């Protein structure tokens, strides 16, 4: 399975999900506020050491927030019910447009040939960027050419601690209805951060 790496474009989204201003985040990172602003606005490319410092700080802060989530919360409480997906035969550039339009970083790949959709893979912004980089045939490629293994599937009553452990190594998990066996939702790290923000009063 291809390695999932963070992108610079995700920094602002993750910072906001943590309920932090640029100044607050810069202080924790021990960087200047102007440096964070330039990176988030794509006005400068950080050095390798600076990028590592930023992403390690984000991971640490996110882990702290996730650990504060009440353990009684389950998958059905935090999943995103609007499931946006791609088909293996979809063209990559069209799938990329769907992700941009919906402001998402990953989506499942479903085969719609059967009566019930079957999960056959996963698509992430990192996979798209890797496929696009320097490839003149990008527009002719299909989702099936680069998709990863399917995201893990869990039940609606799966506990928050289990979800947290899975998302340590996976970009997302899918939520299945035990009766119909249909995929009814998706959970990402950002969903965990959002529920923490609600619990702590950072967001509505």
mmCIF file of N, CA and C in Angstrom, residues 37-45:
data_model
loop_
_atom_site.group_PDB
_atom_site.id
_atom_site.type_symbol
_atom_site.label_atom_id
_atom_site.label_comp_id
_atom_site.label_asym_id
_atom_site.label_seq_id
_atom_site.Cartn_x
_atom_site.Cartn_y
_atom_site.Cartn_z
ATOM 1 N N UNK A 37 1.999 31.801 8.294
ATOM 2 C CA UNK A 37 1.089 32.434 7.327
ATOM 3 C C UNK A 37 1.573 32.216 5.898
ATOM 4 N N UNK A 38 2.864 32.381 5.671
ATOM 5 C CA UNK A 38 3.416 32.210 4.322
ATOM 6 C C UNK A 38 3.279 30.763 3.842
ATOM 7 N N UNK A 39 3.505 29.819 4.741
ATOM 8 C CA UNK A 39 3.392 28.402 4.376
ATOM 9 C C UNK A 39 1.945 28.055 4.051
ATOM 10 N N UNK A 40 1.017 28.516 4.884
ATOM 11 C CA UNK A 40 -0.398 28.210 4.661
ATOM 12 C C UNK A 40 -0.929 28.849 3.386
ATOM 13 N N UNK A 41 -0.374 30.002 3.019
ATOM 14 C CA UNK A 41 -0.823 30.697 1.808
ATOM 15 C C UNK A 41 0.015 30.357 0.582
ATOM 16 N N UNK A 42 0.888 29.336 0.729
ATOM 17 C CA UNK A 42 1.732 28.859 -0.376
ATOM 18 C C UNK A 42 2.642 29.949 -0.925
ATOM 19 N N UNK A 43 3.090 30.849 -0.039
ATOM 20 C CA UNK A 43 4.004 31.900 -0.480
ATOM 21 C C UNK A 43 5.465 31.528 -0.246
ATOM 22 N N UNK A 44 5.670 30.411 0.440
ATOM 23 C CA UNK A 44 7.032 29.933 0.647
ATOM 24 C C UNK A 44 7.010 28.435 0.885
ATOM 25 N N UNK A 45 8.092 27.775 0.533
ATOM 26 C CA UNK A 45 8.242 26.346 0.807
ATOM 27 C C UNK A 45 9.168 26.187 2.005
#
